[in-house]
Coordinates of C-alpha atoms and ligand atoms in Angstrom, one line a residue:
M1399 CA 17.5 4.2 5.1
R1400 CA 19.7 7.2 4.7
L1401 CA 21.1 8.4 1.4
R1402 CA 24.7 9.2 0.8
Y1403 CA 24.4 12.1 -1.5
L1404 CA 23.3 15.6 -0.7
A1405 CA 22.7 17.3 -4.0
G1406 CA 22.9 14.4 -6.3
L1407 CA 19.8 15.3 -8.2
L1408 CA 21.4 18.5 -9.4
L1409 CA 23.9 16.4 -11.3
V1410 CA 21.3 14.0 -12.7
P1411 CA 21.4 13.6 -16.5
G1412 CA 18.0 13.5 -18.1
L1413 CA 16.4 16.2 -15.9
V1414 CA 15.9 18.8 -18.5
L1415 CA 13.9 21.2 -16.5
P1416 CA 15.7 24.4 -15.2
V1417 CA 17.7 23.5 -12.1
P1418 CA 18.2 26.3 -9.6
A1419 CA 21.1 25.9 -7.2
L1420 CA 18.9 24.9 -4.4
A1421 CA 20.8 22.3 -2.4
E1422 CA 23.6 24.6 -1.5
T1423 CA 21.3 27.2 0.1
R1424 CA 18.7 25.0 1.7
K1425 CA 18.9 23.4 5.0
P1426 CA 19.8 19.7 4.8
Y1427 CA 16.7 17.5 4.7
E1428 CA 15.9 15.9 8.0
K1429 CA 13.8 13.0 8.9
Q1430 CA 10.7 14.4 10.7
P1431 CA 7.1 13.1 10.9
V1432 CA 5.4 16.5 10.3
A1433 CA 6.2 19.3 7.9
E1434 CA 4.1 22.4 7.1
G1435 CA 4.4 24.9 4.4
Y1436 CA 3.6 25.7 0.8
G1437 CA 4.3 24.7 -2.8
G1438 CA 3.9 21.0 -2.6
A1439 CA 4.5 18.2 0.0
V1440 CA 5.3 14.6 0.4
A1441 CA 5.0 12.0 3.1
T1442 CA 6.6 8.5 2.8
V1443 CA 8.2 6.0 5.2
D1444 CA 11.7 7.0 4.1
L1445 CA 13.7 10.2 4.0
D1446 CA 15.4 9.2 0.7
A1447 CA 12.1 8.7 -1.1
S1448 CA 10.6 11.9 0.4
R1449 CA 13.7 13.8 -0.7
T1450 CA 13.5 12.4 -4.2
A1451 CA 9.9 13.6 -4.4
I1452 CA 10.5 17.0 -3.1
E1453 CA 13.5 17.6 -5.5
I1454 CA 11.3 16.5 -8.4
L1455 CA 8.6 19.0 -7.3
R1456 CA 11.2 21.8 -6.9
R1457 CA 12.4 21.1 -10.4
G1458 CA 8.9 21.6 -11.9
G1459 CA 7.6 18.1 -11.8
N1460 CA 4.1 17.5 -10.6
A1461 CA 2.6 15.2 -8.0
V1462 CA 2.5 12.3 -10.4
D1463 CA 6.1 12.7 -11.4
A1464 CA 7.2 13.0 -7.8
A1465 CA 5.1 9.9 -6.7
V1466 CA 6.6 7.7 -9.4
A1467 CA 10.1 9.0 -8.7
A1468 CA 9.6 8.4 -4.9
S1469 CA 8.3 4.9 -5.5
A1470 CA 11.3 4.0 -7.7
T1471 CA 13.6 5.2 -4.9
L1472 CA 11.6 3.1 -2.4
G1473 CA 12.4 0.2 -4.7
V1474 CA 16.1 0.8 -3.8
T1475 CA 15.9 1.7 -0.1
E1476 CA 12.9 -0.4 0.9
P1477 CA 13.5 -3.4 -1.4
F1478 CA 11.6 -5.8 0.8
V1479 CA 8.3 -3.9 0.5
A1480 CA 8.4 -2.0 -2.8
A1481 CA 10.0 -3.3 -6.0
L1482 CA 9.7 -3.5 -9.7
G1483 CA 8.5 -7.0 -9.1
G1484 CA 5.3 -5.9 -7.4
G1485 CA 2.2 -3.8 -7.9
G1486 CA -0.1 -1.3 -6.2
F1487 CA -3.0 1.2 -6.4
F1488 CA -2.7 4.8 -7.4
L1489 CA -5.3 7.5 -6.6
Y1490 CA -5.0 10.9 -8.3
Y1491 CA -6.9 14.1 -7.8
D1492 CA -6.6 16.3 -10.9
A1493 CA -6.8 20.0 -9.8
R1494 CA -7.6 21.1 -13.4
T1495 CA -10.8 19.0 -13.7
G1496 CA -11.6 18.4 -10.0
R1497 CA -11.9 14.7 -10.6
V1498 CA -10.4 11.7 -8.9
H1499 CA -8.9 8.9 -11.0
T1500 CA -7.4 5.6 -10.1
I1501 CA -4.9 3.2 -11.7
D1502 CA -5.1 -0.5 -10.8
G1503 CA -1.5 -1.9 -11.0
R1504 CA -2.4 -5.1 -9.2
E1505 CA -0.4 -8.2 -10.0
T1506 CA -2.2 -10.7 -12.2
A1507 CA -2.4 -14.4 -12.1
P1508 CA -1.0 -16.4 -15.0
A1509 CA -3.3 -17.7 -17.7
A1510 CA -2.5 -21.2 -16.4
M1511 CA -3.8 -20.5 -12.9
R1512 CA -6.8 -22.5 -11.7
Q1513 CA -8.9 -22.2 -8.6
D1514 CA -7.2 -25.2 -7.0
S1515 CA -3.6 -24.2 -8.0
F1516 CA -2.7 -23.8 -4.3
M1517 CA -4.1 -27.2 -3.4
E1518 CA -2.1 -30.4 -3.2
N1519 CA -3.6 -33.9 -2.5
G1520 CA -6.8 -32.3 -1.5
A1521 CA -5.3 -29.9 1.1
P1522 CA -4.0 -26.3 0.8
I1523 CA -0.2 -25.9 0.5
P1524 CA 1.2 -24.7 3.8
F1525 CA 1.0 -20.9 3.7
A1526 CA 4.8 -20.3 4.2
E1527 CA 5.6 -22.7 1.4
A1528 CA 3.2 -21.0 -0.9
V1529 CA 4.8 -17.6 -0.1
T1530 CA 8.3 -18.8 -0.9
S1531 CA 7.4 -20.3 -4.3
G1532 CA 7.1 -19.4 -7.9
L1533 CA 3.4 -20.2 -7.6
S1534 CA 2.7 -17.0 -5.6
V1535 CA 4.2 -14.7 -8.3
G1536 CA 1.7 -12.6 -10.3
A1537 CA 2.7 -10.6 -13.4
P1538 CA 4.0 -7.4 -11.8
G1539 CA 2.1 -4.2 -12.4
T1540 CA 4.3 -1.4 -11.2
V1541 CA 6.1 -0.5 -14.4
R1542 CA 2.9 -0.4 -16.5
Q1543 CA 1.2 1.7 -13.7
W1544 CA 4.1 4.2 -13.8
E1545 CA 3.9 4.4 -17.5
L1546 CA 0.1 5.0 -17.5
A1547 CA 0.2 7.6 -14.7
L1548 CA 3.1 9.5 -16.4
R1549 CA 1.4 9.3 -19.8
K1550 CA -1.9 10.6 -18.6
W1551 CA -1.0 13.2 -16.0
G1552 CA 2.8 13.5 -15.7
K1553 CA 5.1 16.3 -16.9
M1554 CA 8.2 14.2 -17.0
S1555 CA 9.3 11.0 -18.8
L1556 CA 10.0 7.7 -17.2
R1557 CA 13.6 8.3 -18.0
Q1558 CA 13.6 11.5 -16.0
V1559 CA 11.9 10.2 -13.0
L1560 CA 14.0 7.1 -12.7
Q1561 CA 17.3 9.1 -12.5
P1562 CA 17.2 9.8 -8.7
A1563 CA 16.6 6.1 -8.0
I1564 CA 19.4 5.1 -10.3
E1565 CA 21.7 7.5 -8.4
V1566 CA 20.6 6.0 -5.0
A1567 CA 21.1 2.5 -6.3
R1568 CA 24.5 3.3 -7.7
R1569 CA 25.9 5.4 -4.8
G1570 CA 24.2 3.4 -2.1
F1571 CA 22.5 4.3 1.2
T1572 CA 23.5 3.8 4.8
V1573 CA 22.1 0.6 6.4
D1574 CA 20.0 1.4 9.4
E1575 CA 18.3 -0.8 12.0
E1576 CA 15.1 -1.1 10.1
F1577 CA 16.9 -2.5 7.0
I1578 CA 18.7 -5.0 9.1
A1579 CA 15.5 -6.0 10.9
Q1580 CA 13.7 -6.5 7.6
T1581 CA 16.6 -8.6 6.3
A1582 CA 16.7 -10.6 9.6
V1583 CA 13.1 -11.8 9.3
N1584 CA 14.0 -13.2 5.9
L1585 CA 17.4 -14.7 6.9
D1586 CA 16.5 -18.4 6.6
R1587 CA 14.9 -18.3 3.2
F1588 CA 17.3 -15.7 1.8
K1589 CA 20.2 -18.0 2.6
D1590 CA 18.7 -20.7 0.5
I1591 CA 18.1 -18.7 -2.6
V1592 CA 21.4 -17.9 -4.4
P1593 CA 20.8 -14.5 -6.0
T1594 CA 18.9 -13.2 -3.0
R1595 CA 21.7 -14.3 -0.7
E1596 CA 24.3 -12.7 -2.9
L1597 CA 22.4 -9.4 -2.9
F1598 CA 21.1 -9.0 0.6
L1599 CA 23.5 -11.2 2.7
P1600 CA 27.0 -9.8 2.1
G1601 CA 29.5 -12.6 3.0
G1602 CA 26.5 -14.7 3.9
N1603 CA 25.5 -12.5 6.9
L1604 CA 23.2 -9.6 7.8
P1605 CA 24.4 -6.3 6.5
V1606 CA 26.3 -4.2 9.1
L1607 CA 24.8 -1.2 10.7
G1608 CA 26.1 2.0 9.1
S1609 CA 27.6 0.3 6.1
T1610 CA 26.8 1.4 2.6
F1611 CA 24.3 -0.7 0.6
R1612 CA 24.7 -0.4 -3.1
N1613 CA 22.6 -2.2 -5.8
P1614 CA 24.4 -1.8 -9.1
D1615 CA 22.2 -4.5 -10.7
L1616 CA 19.1 -2.5 -9.9
A1617 CA 20.8 0.6 -11.2
R1618 CA 21.4 -1.2 -14.5
T1619 CA 17.9 -2.5 -14.6
Y1620 CA 16.5 1.0 -14.1
R1621 CA 18.8 2.3 -16.8
E1622 CA 17.5 -0.3 -19.2
L1623 CA 13.9 0.8 -18.4
A1624 CA 14.9 4.5 -18.7
A1625 CA 16.3 3.7 -22.2
G1626 CA 13.9 1.1 -23.4
G1627 CA 10.7 2.1 -21.7
P1628 CA 8.2 -0.3 -20.1
D1629 CA 8.6 -2.8 -22.9
A1630 CA 12.1 -3.4 -21.6
F1631 CA 10.4 -4.9 -18.6
Y1632 CA 7.5 -6.7 -20.1
R1633 CA 9.1 -8.1 -23.3
G1634 CA 12.6 -9.2 -24.3
S1635 CA 15.4 -10.5 -22.1
L1636 CA 14.3 -9.1 -18.7
A1637 CA 10.9 -10.7 -19.2
A1638 CA 12.5 -14.0 -20.0
E1639 CA 14.7 -13.7 -16.9
I1640 CA 11.7 -13.0 -14.7
V1641 CA 9.9 -16.0 -16.1
D1642 CA 12.9 -18.2 -15.6
A1643 CA 13.3 -17.2 -12.0
V1644 CA 9.6 -18.0 -11.4
R1645 CA 9.6 -21.3 -13.2
R1646 CA 13.0 -22.5 -12.1
P1647 CA 13.5 -20.8 -8.7
P1648 CA 17.3 -20.4 -8.2
V1649 CA 17.5 -22.4 -5.0
D1650 CA 20.9 -23.5 -3.6
P1651 CA 21.2 -27.2 -4.5
A1652 CA 22.5 -27.8 -1.0
S1653 CA 19.2 -26.6 0.4
T1654 CA 16.3 -28.9 1.2
R1655 CA 13.7 -26.1 0.9
N1656 CA 10.8 -27.0 -1.3
V1657 CA 10.4 -23.9 -3.6
R1658 CA 7.7 -24.9 -6.0
P1659 CA 7.9 -23.6 -9.6
G1660 CA 5.4 -21.1 -10.8
L1661 CA 3.1 -20.8 -13.8
L1662 CA 4.1 -17.3 -15.2
T1663 CA 5.0 -17.1 -18.9
V1664 CA 6.4 -14.4 -21.2
D1665 CA 2.9 -14.1 -22.7
D1666 CA 1.5 -13.3 -19.2
L1667 CA 4.1 -10.5 -18.9
R1668 CA 3.5 -9.2 -22.4
G1669 CA -0.3 -9.2 -21.8
Y1670 CA -0.2 -7.2 -18.5
R1671 CA -2.3 -4.1 -18.4
A1672 CA -2.6 -1.4 -15.8
V1673 CA -6.2 -0.4 -15.6
L1674 CA -7.9 3.0 -15.1
R1675 CA -10.9 2.4 -12.8
E1676 CA -13.6 4.6 -11.4
P1677 CA -12.9 5.4 -7.8
T1678 CA -15.4 4.5 -5.1
R1679 CA -17.1 7.5 -3.4
V1680 CA -19.1 7.9 -0.3
G1681 CA -20.3 11.0 1.4
Y1682 CA -19.3 11.3 5.1
R1683 CA -20.3 14.3 7.3
G1684 CA -20.3 16.6 4.3
L1685 CA -17.0 15.3 2.9
D1686 CA -16.5 13.2 -0.3
V1687 CA -14.3 10.1 0.5
Y1688 CA -12.7 8.5 -2.6
G1689 CA -11.1 5.1 -2.6
M1690 CA -10.0 2.2 -4.6
A1691 CA -12.5 -0.1 -6.3
P1692 CA -12.1 -3.9 -6.8
P1693 CA -9.9 -5.8 -7.0
S1694 CA -9.1 -3.8 -3.9
S1695 CA -11.7 -4.1 -1.2
G1696 CA -10.3 -0.9 0.3
G1697 CA -12.7 1.6 -1.1
S1698 CA -15.8 -0.5 -0.7
T1699 CA -15.1 -1.6 2.9
V1700 CA -13.9 1.8 4.2
G1701 CA -17.0 3.3 2.4
E1702 CA -19.5 0.8 3.8
A1703 CA -18.2 1.2 7.3
L1704 CA -18.4 5.0 7.0
N1705 CA -21.9 4.8 5.7
I1706 CA -23.0 2.5 8.5
I1707 CA -21.5 4.9 11.1
S1708 CA -23.1 8.0 9.5
S1709 CA -26.5 6.3 9.4
L1710 CA -26.6 6.2 13.2
P1711 CA -27.3 9.4 15.2
K1712 CA -24.2 11.3 16.1
T1713 CA -22.6 10.6 19.5
G1714 CA -20.1 12.6 21.5
D1715 CA -19.3 9.6 23.7
R1716 CA -15.9 8.2 22.7
V1717 CA -16.6 4.6 23.9
E1718 CA -19.9 4.5 22.1
A1719 CA -18.2 5.8 18.9
L1720 CA -15.4 3.2 19.2
H1721 CA -18.0 0.5 19.8
R1722 CA -19.8 1.6 16.6
Y1723 CA -16.5 1.7 14.7
L1724 CA -15.7 -1.9 15.7
E1725 CA -19.2 -3.1 14.8
A1726 CA -19.4 -1.3 11.5
S1727 CA -16.0 -2.7 10.6
R1728 CA -17.1 -6.2 11.6
L1729 CA -20.2 -6.0 9.4
S1730 CA -18.3 -4.5 6.5
Y1731 CA -15.7 -7.3 6.6
A1732 CA -18.4 -9.9 6.5
D1733 CA -19.7 -8.3 3.3
R1734 CA -16.3 -7.9 1.8
G1735 CA -15.6 -11.6 2.4
R1736 CA -18.8 -12.6 0.6
Y1737 CA -19.0 -10.1 -2.2
V1738 CA -15.7 -8.4 -3.1
G1739 CA -13.0 -9.8 -5.4
D1740 CA -11.9 -9.8 -9.0
V1741 CA -15.3 -11.1 -10.2
P1742 CA -17.7 -9.4 -12.6
D1743 CA -20.7 -9.3 -10.3
V1744 CA -19.4 -7.3 -7.2
P1745 CA -22.6 -5.4 -6.1
L1746 CA -20.4 -2.3 -5.5
K1747 CA -23.2 0.3 -5.9
E1748 CA -25.4 -1.5 -3.4
L1749 CA -22.6 -2.2 -0.9
L1750 CA -22.0 1.6 -0.9
S1751 CA -25.7 2.6 -0.8
T1752 CA -27.2 4.3 2.2
G1753 CA -30.1 1.9 2.2
F1754 CA -27.8 -1.1 2.7
A1755 CA -25.9 0.8 5.3
R1756 CA -29.0 1.5 7.3
E1757 CA -30.1 -2.1 7.1
R1758 CA -26.7 -3.2 8.4
A1759 CA -26.5 -0.5 11.1
C1760 CA -29.7 -1.8 12.7
L1761 CA -27.7 -4.8 13.8
I1762 CA -25.6 -2.6 16.0
G1763 CA -26.8 -2.7 19.6
E1764 CA -25.6 -1.9 23.0
R1765 CA -23.3 -4.9 23.1
A1766 CA -20.9 -6.4 20.6
M1767 CA -22.8 -8.7 18.2
P1768 CA -22.1 -12.5 18.3
H1769 CA -19.2 -13.7 16.3
P1770 CA -19.2 -14.2 13.3
A1771 CA -21.2 -11.4 11.7
T1772 CA -22.8 -12.9 8.6
P1773 CA -23.0 -11.1 5.2
G1774 CA -26.0 -8.9 4.4
S1775 CA -28.0 -8.8 1.2
P1776 CA -27.0 -5.8 -0.9
D1777 CA -30.0 -6.5 -3.3
G1778 CA -31.5 -3.0 -3.6
T1779 CA -34.4 -3.8 -1.3
Y1780 CA -33.9 -2.5 2.2
G1781 CA -36.0 -2.1 5.3
G1782 CA -36.6 -3.6 8.7
C1783 CA -33.8 -5.3 10.4
P1784 CA -33.3 -8.6 8.7
A1785 CA -31.2 -11.2 10.3
A1786 CA -28.3 -11.6 7.9
G1787 CA -27.9 -14.9 6.0
G1788 CA -25.1 -17.1 4.8
T1789 CA -21.8 -18.2 6.2
P1790 CA -19.0 -15.7 6.3
D1791 CA -16.0 -16.5 4.1
P1792 CA -12.7 -16.8 6.0
L1793 CA -10.4 -13.8 6.3
T1794 CA -7.6 -14.4 3.8
Y1795 CA -4.2 -13.7 5.1
E1796 CA -2.5 -10.6 3.8
G1797 CA 0.9 -9.6 5.0
P1798 CA 1.6 -6.3 6.7
Q1799 CA 4.5 -5.1 4.6
T1800 CA 3.4 -2.7 2.0
T1801 CA 4.2 1.0 1.9
H1802 CA 2.2 4.1 1.2
L1803 CA 3.2 7.5 -0.1
T1804 CA 1.2 10.7 -0.4
V1805 CA 2.2 13.7 -2.6
A1806 CA 0.8 17.1 -3.5
D1807 CA 2.1 19.7 -5.9
K1808 CA 1.8 23.5 -6.2
W1809 CA -1.0 23.2 -8.8
G1810 CA -3.1 21.3 -6.2
N1811 CA -2.8 17.8 -7.7
V1812 CA -2.7 15.0 -5.2
V1813 CA -1.5 11.4 -5.3
A1814 CA -2.2 8.7 -2.8
Y1815 CA -0.2 5.6 -3.8
T1816 CA 0.1 2.3 -2.0
I1817 CA 2.7 -0.2 -3.3
T1818 CA 3.7 -3.7 -2.3
I1819 CA 5.3 -7.0 -3.1
E1820 CA 3.1 -8.5 -0.3
Q1821 CA 5.3 -10.1 2.4
F1822 CA 8.5 -8.5 3.7
G1823 CA 10.8 -9.8 0.9
G1824 CA 8.0 -10.9 -1.4
N1825 CA 8.5 -14.5 -2.6
G1826 CA 12.2 -14.3 -1.5
V1827 CA 13.5 -14.6 -5.1
V1828 CA 15.8 -11.9 -6.6
V1829 CA 15.8 -12.1 -10.3
P1830 CA 19.4 -13.1 -10.9
G1831 CA 21.6 -10.1 -11.8
R1832 CA 18.6 -7.7 -11.7
G1833 CA 18.6 -6.4 -8.1
F1834 CA 14.9 -6.7 -7.3
L1835 CA 12.7 -9.2 -5.5
L1836 CA 9.5 -10.8 -7.0
N1837 CA 6.1 -10.5 -5.3
N1838 CA 4.1 -13.2 -3.6
E1839 CA 0.8 -11.3 -4.2
L1840 CA -1.1 -14.4 -5.4
T1841 CA -1.2 -15.7 -1.8
D1842 CA -3.8 -13.0 -1.3
F1843 CA -6.2 -15.3 -3.0
S1844 CA -8.2 -17.9 -1.0
F1845 CA -6.5 -21.3 -1.3
I1846 CA -9.5 -23.5 -0.8
P1847 CA -12.1 -23.5 -3.6
S1848 CA -15.6 -22.6 -2.4
A1849 CA -18.7 -21.8 -4.3
T1850 CA -19.4 -18.5 -2.4
D1851 CA -15.8 -17.1 -2.3
P1852 CA -15.3 -14.2 -4.7
N1853 CA -11.5 -14.3 -4.2
L1854 CA -10.4 -17.6 -5.8
P1855 CA -7.4 -17.9 -8.1
G1856 CA -8.1 -18.1 -11.8
P1857 CA -6.5 -17.2 -15.1
G1858 CA -5.8 -13.5 -15.5
K1859 CA -7.4 -12.7 -12.1
R1860 CA -6.1 -10.2 -9.6
P1861 CA -6.1 -11.2 -6.0
R1862 CA -8.4 -9.1 -3.7
S1863 CA -6.4 -6.4 -1.9
S1864 CA -7.1 -4.3 1.2
M1865 CA -5.0 -1.4 0.0
S1866 CA -6.9 1.8 0.6
P1867 CA -5.3 4.9 -0.8
T1868 CA -7.8 7.5 0.1
I1869 CA -8.5 11.1 -1.0
V1870 CA -11.1 13.2 0.8
L1871 CA -12.6 16.3 -0.8
K1872 CA -14.5 19.1 0.9
D1873 CA -16.6 21.3 -1.3
G1874 CA -14.8 19.7 -4.3
R1875 CA -11.4 20.7 -3.1
P1876 CA -8.8 18.4 -1.5
F1877 CA -9.1 18.2 2.3
L1878 CA -6.8 15.3 3.0
A1879 CA -5.2 12.2 1.5
V1880 CA -4.0 9.2 3.4
G1881 CA -3.0 5.5 3.2
T1882 CA -1.0 2.8 5.1
P1883 CA 0.5 -0.6 4.8
G1884 CA -0.9 -3.4 7.0
G1885 CA -2.5 -6.1 4.9
S1886 CA -6.1 -6.5 5.9
T1887 CA -5.6 -4.0 8.8
I1888 CA -5.1 -1.3 6.2
I1889 CA -8.9 -0.7 6.0
T1890 CA -9.3 -0.3 9.7
T1891 CA -6.3 1.9 10.0
V1892 CA -7.6 4.2 7.3
L1893 CA -11.0 4.2 8.9
Q1894 CA -9.6 5.1 12.3
I1895 CA -7.5 7.9 10.9
L1896 CA -10.6 9.4 9.2
L1897 CA -12.7 9.0 12.3
N1898 CA -10.0 10.5 14.5
R1899 CA -9.7 13.5 12.3
V1900 CA -13.3 14.1 11.3
D1901 CA -15.3 12.9 14.3
F1902 CA -12.9 13.1 17.3
G1903 CA -11.4 16.5 16.5
M1904 CA -7.8 15.3 16.3
S1905 CA -5.2 17.0 14.1
L1906 CA -3.9 14.8 11.3
P1907 CA -0.6 14.1 13.2
E1908 CA -2.6 13.1 16.3
A1909 CA -4.9 11.0 14.1
L1910 CA -2.0 9.0 12.7
A1911 CA -0.2 8.6 16.0
A1912 CA -3.3 7.5 18.0
P1913 CA -3.4 3.9 19.2
R1914 CA -5.2 1.5 17.0
A1915 CA -7.6 -1.5 17.1
T1916 CA -8.7 -3.7 14.2
Q1917 CA -11.9 -5.7 14.0
R1918 CA -12.1 -7.8 10.8
N1919 CA -15.0 -10.1 11.7
T1920 CA -12.7 -12.1 13.9
P1921 CA -13.6 -13.4 17.4
S1922 CA -11.2 -11.0 19.2
T1923 CA -10.6 -7.4 18.3
F1924 CA -6.8 -7.0 18.0
A1925 CA -5.3 -3.7 19.3
E1926 CA -2.2 -1.9 20.3
Q1927 CA -1.4 -1.9 24.0
A1928 CA -2.1 1.8 24.4
F1929 CA -5.6 1.3 22.9
I1930 CA -6.2 -1.6 25.3
D1931 CA -5.0 0.5 28.2
A1932 CA -7.2 3.4 27.3
Y1933 CA -10.4 1.7 26.2
G1934 CA -10.1 -2.1 27.0
P1935 CA -12.2 -2.1 30.2
A1936 CA -15.0 0.1 28.8
L1937 CA -15.2 -1.9 25.5
T1938 CA -15.0 -5.2 27.4
A1939 CA -18.0 -4.1 29.4
R1940 CA -19.8 -3.7 26.0
G1941 CA -19.0 -7.3 25.1
H1942 CA -15.8 -6.9 23.1
T1943 CA -12.8 -9.2 23.5
L1944 CA -9.6 -7.3 23.1
A1945 CA -6.2 -8.9 22.5
L1946 CA -2.8 -7.5 21.7
F1947 CA -2.3 -7.4 17.9
P1948 CA -0.1 -10.5 17.2
G1949 CA 1.8 -8.8 14.3
P1950 CA 4.0 -8.9 12.5
P1951 CA 5.3 -6.7 13.9
A1952 CA 3.6 -7.7 17.2
G1953 CA 1.8 -4.9 18.9
F1954 CA 1.9 -2.3 16.1
I1955 CA -0.6 -1.7 13.4
G1956 CA 0.2 0.1 10.2
A1957 CA 2.6 2.9 9.3
A1958 CA 0.5 5.6 7.6
T1959 CA 1.3 8.7 5.7
G1960 CA -1.0 11.6 4.8
I1961 CA -1.4 15.2 3.7
E1962 CA -3.9 17.8 4.9
F1963 CA -4.8 20.9 3.0
T1964 CA -5.2 23.5 5.7
G1965 CA -6.4 26.4 3.5
H1966 CA -4.9 29.3 1.6
G1967 CA -2.4 26.9 -0.1
R1968 CA -1.0 25.7 3.1
I1969 CA -0.2 22.0 3.4
Q1970 CA 0.6 19.7 6.3
A1971 CA 2.5 16.6 5.4
V1972 CA 2.3 13.8 8.0
A1973 CA 4.2 10.6 8.3
E1974 CA 4.0 7.9 10.9
P1975 CA 5.9 9.2 14.0
T1976 CA 7.2 5.9 15.5
R1977 CA 5.9 2.7 14.1
R1978 CA 8.4 0.9 11.9
G1979 CA 11.0 3.5 12.8
G1980 CA 8.9 6.4 11.7
G1981 CA 8.5 8.1 8.3
S1982 CA 9.5 11.3 6.6
A1983 CA 7.4 14.4 5.8
L1984 CA 8.7 17.3 3.7
V1985 CA 7.3 20.4 2.0
V1986 CA 8.7 22.4 -0.8
R1987 CA 8.6 25.7 1.1
P1988 CA 8.6 25.1 4.9
L1989 CA 6.8 27.7 7.1
D1990 CA 10.1 28.5 8.8
D1991 CA 12.0 29.0 5.5
D1992 CA 13.7 32.4 5.5
D1993 CA 13.7 32.8 1.7
Ligands
LIG1415 N1 -1.0 -7.8 -0.1 C1 -1.8 -6.9 0.7 C2 -2.9 -6.3 0.0 O1 -2.9 -6.2 -1.2 C3 -0.9 -5.8 1.2 C4 0.1 -6.3 2.1 C5 0.6 -5.3 3.0 O2 0.0 -4.3 3.4 O3 1.7 -5.4 3.4 O4 -3.9 -5.9 0.6

């Protein structure tokens, strides 16, 4: 979504750092999937967000400042995937200490939520109805996450980093095909919800290609946050307005849509905390792979699959390697379903142990194993090749509509940040007069109570996520950082990018572009057509059933971004080249820069 201003940041009040006259002398920013150079880099799905980050870096901000600023801008230009009303997971490599930190900004269930809150008359609420409801709204985590990241590691204030997004919201951006497509998939429900219709359906219709989309309400909301800090979101009138929109969804009285009220209270908002968590870490081929711990299953599931693969003897045969990737993924999803969620007893250390990986790997044979794979026993006692026990828990549905951004600065700090409001358009409810949509993240919980499911709703719980922001170190220094949207396919996309880059000798741009397949302990392996064309016959001969990924969007999995550190301070920023309209990679000092 293209921005209307060229050098707006130069005029931004609140940016107190010295401002060189850059924009006049530099080439205009162009949307391109790969950029190489020095001095800092960013990759996002969106040129406006990338431009925001690079301007912050050029003005002396660090990777944390730039990541927060870019995510706020995405809240304007990608309002259906990233908004104040959502949450996310933030990974940060601190160049000064050489350590990786994470912040969990996951949405949190209200105190009144129970394990059967999505059940009615003994049956689960139809999924689509649960999505477009107040029930699906968790206390948003984004603003507290920004606050914590800036306070711990940033150089700028929230007020400063919000300025670019305020400008974009005020001046507007040019509506493109992707924005229209994302509105179109929401058309029916947006029509029924009054403030959503007023904001996103001008005159009751889809926005027009090439028109300017302004969001003065969001500009005002951001200004209130800039002036009042995070408490302006979590307490006071905005908090009361959010709660009102959740408990009395503003549905058009003429509509017959059943939009159930939610359970969120002002106390839930006031009590929200972003949480610093230890990252997950596994070694893979001499690299250290860091990821997000529970309540995300990203770090543990990516890590377990990598451990399983590396416990097998190396192979140079691509089909064999892909077979192992699919089988390792299948097994890891079985374990994720049984053991990972926002519960106190996740056996994280054992799930990521090499002993457990070896025990699981011995189930991988010549042919695809029978469906479903059952969970293993991460109990600290390993050996032999035990038949796994127990019944697998069902794969919970997670929408494919998040966004991931990756940023590095000239000091060597790195951020991998995945943000979401869950579905395209979240729960469909714009907080009246506030310019942002609410999340439907609580539909990531399982709906049907079960004694063995670690992902049941409950008071103050965070739904299990698949988000997998990932930072890879080599000899203690950043090698690459990556992440993607895609609901539960996030894990397999990140895995594939790592395998493509590390084992298959692809460059990072090739690794992101390569066709994908996703095996999440489902009977069929879903894949993109190009993957089926290339490997379908060989994998079918090994017992796999391949089918076109049903979407949404049909046939395409993920839209990743990443950064590779290619040595001597040189950086390669990489965004998705084509899926979802492609992304935007920028560096502070491009290789071809004359100055
Ligand atoms: N809600 C999903 C999760 O937390 C993410 C949705 C998406 O990728 O669009 O894993």
